[in-house]
Coordinates of C-alpha atoms in Angstrom, one line a residue:
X1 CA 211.8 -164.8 214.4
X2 CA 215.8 -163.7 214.4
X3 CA 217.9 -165.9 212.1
X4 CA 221.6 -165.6 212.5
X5 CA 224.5 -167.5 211.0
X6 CA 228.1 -166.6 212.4
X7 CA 231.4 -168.5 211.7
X8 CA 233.3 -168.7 215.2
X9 CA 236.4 -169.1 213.5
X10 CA 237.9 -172.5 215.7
X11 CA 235.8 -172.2 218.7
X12 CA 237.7 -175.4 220.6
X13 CA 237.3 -175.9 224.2
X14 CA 241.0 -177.8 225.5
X15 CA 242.3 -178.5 228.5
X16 CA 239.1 -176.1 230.3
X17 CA 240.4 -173.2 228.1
X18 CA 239.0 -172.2 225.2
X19 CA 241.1 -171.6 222.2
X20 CA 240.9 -167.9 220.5
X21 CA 238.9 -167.3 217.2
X22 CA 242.5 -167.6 215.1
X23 CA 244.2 -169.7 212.7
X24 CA 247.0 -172.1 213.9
X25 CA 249.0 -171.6 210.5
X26 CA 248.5 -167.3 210.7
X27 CA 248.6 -167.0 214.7
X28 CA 250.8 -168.9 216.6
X29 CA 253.0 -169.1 220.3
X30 CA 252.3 -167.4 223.7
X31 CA 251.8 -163.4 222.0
X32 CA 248.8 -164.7 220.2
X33 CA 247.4 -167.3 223.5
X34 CA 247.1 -164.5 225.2
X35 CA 244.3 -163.1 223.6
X36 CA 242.3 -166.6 223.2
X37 CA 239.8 -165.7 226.5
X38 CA 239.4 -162.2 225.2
X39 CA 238.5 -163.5 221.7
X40 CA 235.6 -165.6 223.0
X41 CA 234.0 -162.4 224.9
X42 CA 233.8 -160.3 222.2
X43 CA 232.2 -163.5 220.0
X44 CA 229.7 -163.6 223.5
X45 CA 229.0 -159.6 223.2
X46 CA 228.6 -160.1 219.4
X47 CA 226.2 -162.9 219.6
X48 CA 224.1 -160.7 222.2
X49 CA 224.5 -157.7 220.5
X50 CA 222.9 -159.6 217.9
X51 CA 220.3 -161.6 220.0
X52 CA 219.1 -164.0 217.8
X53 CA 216.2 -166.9 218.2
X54 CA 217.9 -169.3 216.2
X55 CA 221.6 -169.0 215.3
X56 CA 223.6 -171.1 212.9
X57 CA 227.4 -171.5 213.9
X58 CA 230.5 -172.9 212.0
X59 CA 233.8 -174.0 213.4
X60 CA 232.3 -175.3 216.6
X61 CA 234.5 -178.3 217.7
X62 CA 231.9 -179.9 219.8
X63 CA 229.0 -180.0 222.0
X64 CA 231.1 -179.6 225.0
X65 CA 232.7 -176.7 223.5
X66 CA 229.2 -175.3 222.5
X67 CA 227.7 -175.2 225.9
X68 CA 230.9 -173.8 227.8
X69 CA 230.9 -170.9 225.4
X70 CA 226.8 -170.3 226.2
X71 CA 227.4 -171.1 230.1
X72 CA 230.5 -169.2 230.8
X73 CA 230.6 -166.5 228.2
X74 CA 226.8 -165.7 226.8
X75 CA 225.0 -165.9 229.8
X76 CA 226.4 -164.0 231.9
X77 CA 225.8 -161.0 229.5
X78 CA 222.4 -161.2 230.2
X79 CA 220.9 -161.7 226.8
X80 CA 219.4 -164.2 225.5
X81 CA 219.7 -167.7 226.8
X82 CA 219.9 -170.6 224.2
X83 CA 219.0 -173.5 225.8
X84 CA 218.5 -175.8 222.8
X85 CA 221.9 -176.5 221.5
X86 CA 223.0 -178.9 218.7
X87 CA 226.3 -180.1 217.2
X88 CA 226.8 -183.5 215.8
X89 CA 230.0 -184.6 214.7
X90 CA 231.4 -183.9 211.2
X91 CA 233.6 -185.0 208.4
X92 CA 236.6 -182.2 208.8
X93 CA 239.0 -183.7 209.6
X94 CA 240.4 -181.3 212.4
X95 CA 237.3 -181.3 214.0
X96 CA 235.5 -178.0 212.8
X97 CA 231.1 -179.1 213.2
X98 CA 228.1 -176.9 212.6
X99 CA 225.9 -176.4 215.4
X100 CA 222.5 -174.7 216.3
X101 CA 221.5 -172.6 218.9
X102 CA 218.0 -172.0 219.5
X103 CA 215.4 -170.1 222.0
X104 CA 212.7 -172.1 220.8
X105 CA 212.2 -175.8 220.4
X106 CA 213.8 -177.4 217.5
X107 CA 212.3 -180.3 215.5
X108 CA 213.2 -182.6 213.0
X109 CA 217.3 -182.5 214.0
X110 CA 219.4 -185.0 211.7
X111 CA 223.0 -184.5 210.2
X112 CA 223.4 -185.3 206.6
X113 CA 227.6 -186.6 207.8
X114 CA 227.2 -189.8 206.5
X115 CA 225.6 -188.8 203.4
X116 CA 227.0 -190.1 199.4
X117 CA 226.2 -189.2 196.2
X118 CA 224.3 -192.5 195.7
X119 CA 222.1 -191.8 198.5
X120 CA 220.6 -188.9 197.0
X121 CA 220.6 -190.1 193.4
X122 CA 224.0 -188.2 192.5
X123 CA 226.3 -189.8 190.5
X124 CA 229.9 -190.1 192.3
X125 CA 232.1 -187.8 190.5
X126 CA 235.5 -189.7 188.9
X127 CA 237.5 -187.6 191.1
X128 CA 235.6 -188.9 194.2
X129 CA 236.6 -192.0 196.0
X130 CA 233.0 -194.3 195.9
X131 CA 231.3 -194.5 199.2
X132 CA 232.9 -191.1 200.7
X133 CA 230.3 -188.4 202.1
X134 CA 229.3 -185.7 200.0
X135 CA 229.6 -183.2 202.8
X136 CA 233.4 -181.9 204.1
X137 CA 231.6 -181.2 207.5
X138 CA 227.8 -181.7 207.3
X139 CA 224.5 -179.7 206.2
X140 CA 222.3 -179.9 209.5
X141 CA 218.7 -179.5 209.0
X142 CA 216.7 -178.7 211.6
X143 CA 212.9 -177.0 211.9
X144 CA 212.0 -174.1 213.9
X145 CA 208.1 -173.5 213.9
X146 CA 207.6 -173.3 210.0
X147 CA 211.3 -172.8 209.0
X148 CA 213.2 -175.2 207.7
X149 CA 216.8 -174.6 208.6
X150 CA 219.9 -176.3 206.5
X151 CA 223.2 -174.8 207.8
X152 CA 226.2 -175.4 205.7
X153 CA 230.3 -175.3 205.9
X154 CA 231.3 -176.0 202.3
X155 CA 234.9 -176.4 201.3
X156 CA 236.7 -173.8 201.3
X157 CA 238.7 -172.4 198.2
X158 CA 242.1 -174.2 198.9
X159 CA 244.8 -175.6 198.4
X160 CA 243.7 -176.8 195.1
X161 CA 241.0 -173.7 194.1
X162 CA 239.6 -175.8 190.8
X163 CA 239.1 -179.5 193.0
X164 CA 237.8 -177.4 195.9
X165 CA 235.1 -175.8 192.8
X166 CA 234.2 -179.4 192.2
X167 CA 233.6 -180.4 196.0
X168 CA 231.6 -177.5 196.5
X169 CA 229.7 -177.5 193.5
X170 CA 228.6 -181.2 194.3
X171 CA 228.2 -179.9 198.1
X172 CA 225.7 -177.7 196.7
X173 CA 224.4 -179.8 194.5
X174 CA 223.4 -182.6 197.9
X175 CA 221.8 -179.9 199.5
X176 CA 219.5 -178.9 196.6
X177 CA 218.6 -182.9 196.3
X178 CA 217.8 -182.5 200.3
X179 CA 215.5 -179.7 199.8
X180 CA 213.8 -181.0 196.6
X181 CA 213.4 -184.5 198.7
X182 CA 211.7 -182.7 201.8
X183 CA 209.2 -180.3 199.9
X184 CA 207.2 -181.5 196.8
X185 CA 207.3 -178.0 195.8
X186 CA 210.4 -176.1 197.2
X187 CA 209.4 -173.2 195.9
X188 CA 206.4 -172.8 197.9
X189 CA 207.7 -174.0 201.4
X190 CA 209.6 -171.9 203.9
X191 CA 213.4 -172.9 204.3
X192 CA 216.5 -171.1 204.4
X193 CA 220.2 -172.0 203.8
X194 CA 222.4 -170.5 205.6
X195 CA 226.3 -171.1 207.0
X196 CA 229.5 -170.5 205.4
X197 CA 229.1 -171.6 201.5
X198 CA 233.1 -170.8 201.1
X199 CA 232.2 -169.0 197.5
X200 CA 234.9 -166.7 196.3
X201 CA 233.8 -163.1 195.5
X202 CA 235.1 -163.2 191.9
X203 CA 236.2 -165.4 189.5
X204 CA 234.3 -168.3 187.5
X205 CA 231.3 -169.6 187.4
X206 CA 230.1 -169.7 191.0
X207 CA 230.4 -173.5 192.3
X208 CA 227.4 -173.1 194.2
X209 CA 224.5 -172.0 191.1
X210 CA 222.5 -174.9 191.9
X211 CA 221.3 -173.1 195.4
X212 CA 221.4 -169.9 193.7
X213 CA 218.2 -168.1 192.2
X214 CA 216.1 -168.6 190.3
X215 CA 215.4 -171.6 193.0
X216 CA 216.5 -169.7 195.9
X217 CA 216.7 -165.2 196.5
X218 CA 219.5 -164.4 198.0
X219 CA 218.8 -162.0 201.2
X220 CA 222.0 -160.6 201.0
X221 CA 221.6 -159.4 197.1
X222 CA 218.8 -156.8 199.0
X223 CA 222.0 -154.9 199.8
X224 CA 223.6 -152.9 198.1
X225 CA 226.7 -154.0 196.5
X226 CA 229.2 -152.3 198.8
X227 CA 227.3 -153.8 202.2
X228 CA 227.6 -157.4 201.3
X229 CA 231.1 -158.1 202.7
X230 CA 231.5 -160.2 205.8
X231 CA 234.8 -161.6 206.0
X232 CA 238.0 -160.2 205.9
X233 CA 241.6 -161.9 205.4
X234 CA 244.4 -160.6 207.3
X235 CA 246.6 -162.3 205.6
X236 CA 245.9 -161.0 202.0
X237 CA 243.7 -157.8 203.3
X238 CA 241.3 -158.8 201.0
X239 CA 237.2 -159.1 201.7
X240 CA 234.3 -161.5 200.1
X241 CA 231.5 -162.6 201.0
X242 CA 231.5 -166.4 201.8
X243 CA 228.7 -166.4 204.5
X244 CA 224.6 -166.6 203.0
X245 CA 221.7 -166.7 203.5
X246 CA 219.4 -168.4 200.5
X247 CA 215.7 -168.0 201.4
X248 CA 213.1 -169.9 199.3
X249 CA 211.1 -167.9 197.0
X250 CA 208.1 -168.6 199.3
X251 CA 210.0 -167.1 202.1
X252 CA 211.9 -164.6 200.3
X253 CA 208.3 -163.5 199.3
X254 CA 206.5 -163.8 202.5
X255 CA 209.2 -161.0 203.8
X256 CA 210.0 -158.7 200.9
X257 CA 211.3 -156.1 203.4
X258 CA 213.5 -158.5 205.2
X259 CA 217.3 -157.1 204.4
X260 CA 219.9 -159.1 206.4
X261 CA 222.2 -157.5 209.3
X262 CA 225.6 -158.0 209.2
X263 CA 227.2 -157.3 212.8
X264 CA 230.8 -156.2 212.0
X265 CA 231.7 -155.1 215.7
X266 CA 234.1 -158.3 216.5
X267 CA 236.6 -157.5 213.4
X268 CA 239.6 -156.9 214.2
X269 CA 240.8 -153.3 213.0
X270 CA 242.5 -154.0 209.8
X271 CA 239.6 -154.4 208.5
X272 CA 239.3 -150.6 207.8
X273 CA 236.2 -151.1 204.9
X274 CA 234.2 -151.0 208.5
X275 CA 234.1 -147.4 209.7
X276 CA 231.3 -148.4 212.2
X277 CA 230.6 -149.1 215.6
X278 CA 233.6 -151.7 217.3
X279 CA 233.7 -153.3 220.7
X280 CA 235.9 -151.9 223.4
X281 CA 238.8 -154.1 223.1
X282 CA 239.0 -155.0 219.8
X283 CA 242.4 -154.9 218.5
X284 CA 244.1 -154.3 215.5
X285 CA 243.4 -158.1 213.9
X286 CA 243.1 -159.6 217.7
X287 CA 241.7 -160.0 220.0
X288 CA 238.3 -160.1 217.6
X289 CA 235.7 -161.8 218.2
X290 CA 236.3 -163.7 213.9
X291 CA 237.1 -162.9 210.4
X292 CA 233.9 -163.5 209.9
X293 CA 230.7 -160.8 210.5
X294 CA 227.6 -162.1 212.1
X295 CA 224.6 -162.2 210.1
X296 CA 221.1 -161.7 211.0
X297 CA 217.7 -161.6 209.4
X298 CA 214.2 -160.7 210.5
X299 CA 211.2 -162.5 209.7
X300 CA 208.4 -160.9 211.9
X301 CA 205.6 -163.2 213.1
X302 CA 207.3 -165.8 212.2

């Protein structure tokens, strides 16, 4: 089994079109709409470059949007078709979801939107209003065959980088609790978190140590140092790493050989720490298929 987690950066379907893979507040007026259509193709070519079984997405705005992008874009290329497709409504509050898309039957499907602290057994911070969800969008958990998937969005480190530590740290915190509720002993089950966990590459105390080994290995800590990038900023030119893939212990032991993938062909061409292969098309920042690299794991057999 192929495992993938890829942030589309804004993938919105309006008015038939589809919106590029940009930023509203970096990107704006009719220069940047014209490369919207050509953003979405190279997302398609990376995704099938890629050809997952299962594939974790972030910043899908809807179902709608979801299966337009597979429909139109994906399969025509003639990979592989997805025809299991999931994306429940979030929290965010301009409408970016998580969503699954899957060659094989998925099981088990709920969204953890609605969840609080009390719900879990978490006390509600001080700084939280009582009764709010944990989540800023969701962690949707899903099964496919033995793996037990829980794909993530966490908060991302602004405008206010020490309250954003706090919502991620209790973000991460939720989906710990999740885990530990579904598996009497988490170490020993097969389950991977994976999505955009929004962790800065430097600075303090990472908000998200209570996913972090020793209760999970993190599949991109098998590369070296230099290879684990797989976002870049335009804005800032600066790279990190926000994008994981946490595999239980039992998992992570299962597969010692499995070293994650990270497809890098869709950045735009500032991002010059890439020196590798790069779609046809691909221009310098847009069109691109994200800021974000696609990331794939193998776990043969599976």
């Amino acid at each position: 089994m192929r495992v993938a987690t890829f942030n589309m950066q804004n993938l919105r379907l309006r008015h038939g079109h589809f919106d590029g893979a940009r930023d509203a507040d970096v990107d704006t007026g009719p220069d940047a709409a014209r490369h919207d259509t050509d953003d979405r193709r190279l997302g398609a070519r990376l995704i099938a470059e890629a050809a997952p079984d299962v594939l974790a997405l972030q910043e899908v705005f809807d179902r709608a949007a979801l299966d337009a992008f597979h429909d139109r874009l994906l399969a025509p290329l003639g990979g592989p078709r997805y025809p299991h497709r999931v994306c429940r409504p979030g929290n965010d509050g301009r409408g970016q979801d998580v969503a699954l898309m899957s060659r094989r039957p998925l099981a088990e499907v709920e969204s953890h939107a609605a969840l609080t602290p009390s719900d879990i057994g978490l006390e509600t911070p001080r700084w939280m209003t009582p009764g709010r969800p944990v989540f800023r969008r969701d962690c949707l958990t899903a099964r496919a065959g033995p793996l037990t998937l829980f794909v993530c969005h966490f908060k991302a480190p602004y405008p206010r980088a020490r309250k954003a530590w706090k919502v991620r740290r209790l973000e991460a915190e939720a989906v710990r609790r999740l885990i530990e509720a579904r598996f009497p002993d988490p170490a020993a089950a097969l389950w991977l978190v994976l999505g955009d966990l929004n962790e800065p590459a430097a600075g303090e105390a990472p908000a998200i140590a209570p996913l972090l080994p020793p209760f999970s290995v993190d599949l991109l800590g098998r590369l070296p140092p230099g290879e684990r990038w797989s976002w870049h900023d335009s804005v800032s030119g600066g790279y990190g790493r926000p994008d994981a893939l946490l595999a239980s212990p039992a998992l992570a032991g299962r597969f010692p050989g499995a070293r994650p993938r990270l497809h890098r062909a869709g950045l735009g061409r500032e991002a010059q720490r890439h020196a590798g292969h790069r779609f046809e098309g691909t221009g310098w920042h847009r069109p691109h298929a994200s800021d974000h690299a696609l990331l794939a794991v193998e776990f043969p057999g599976l």
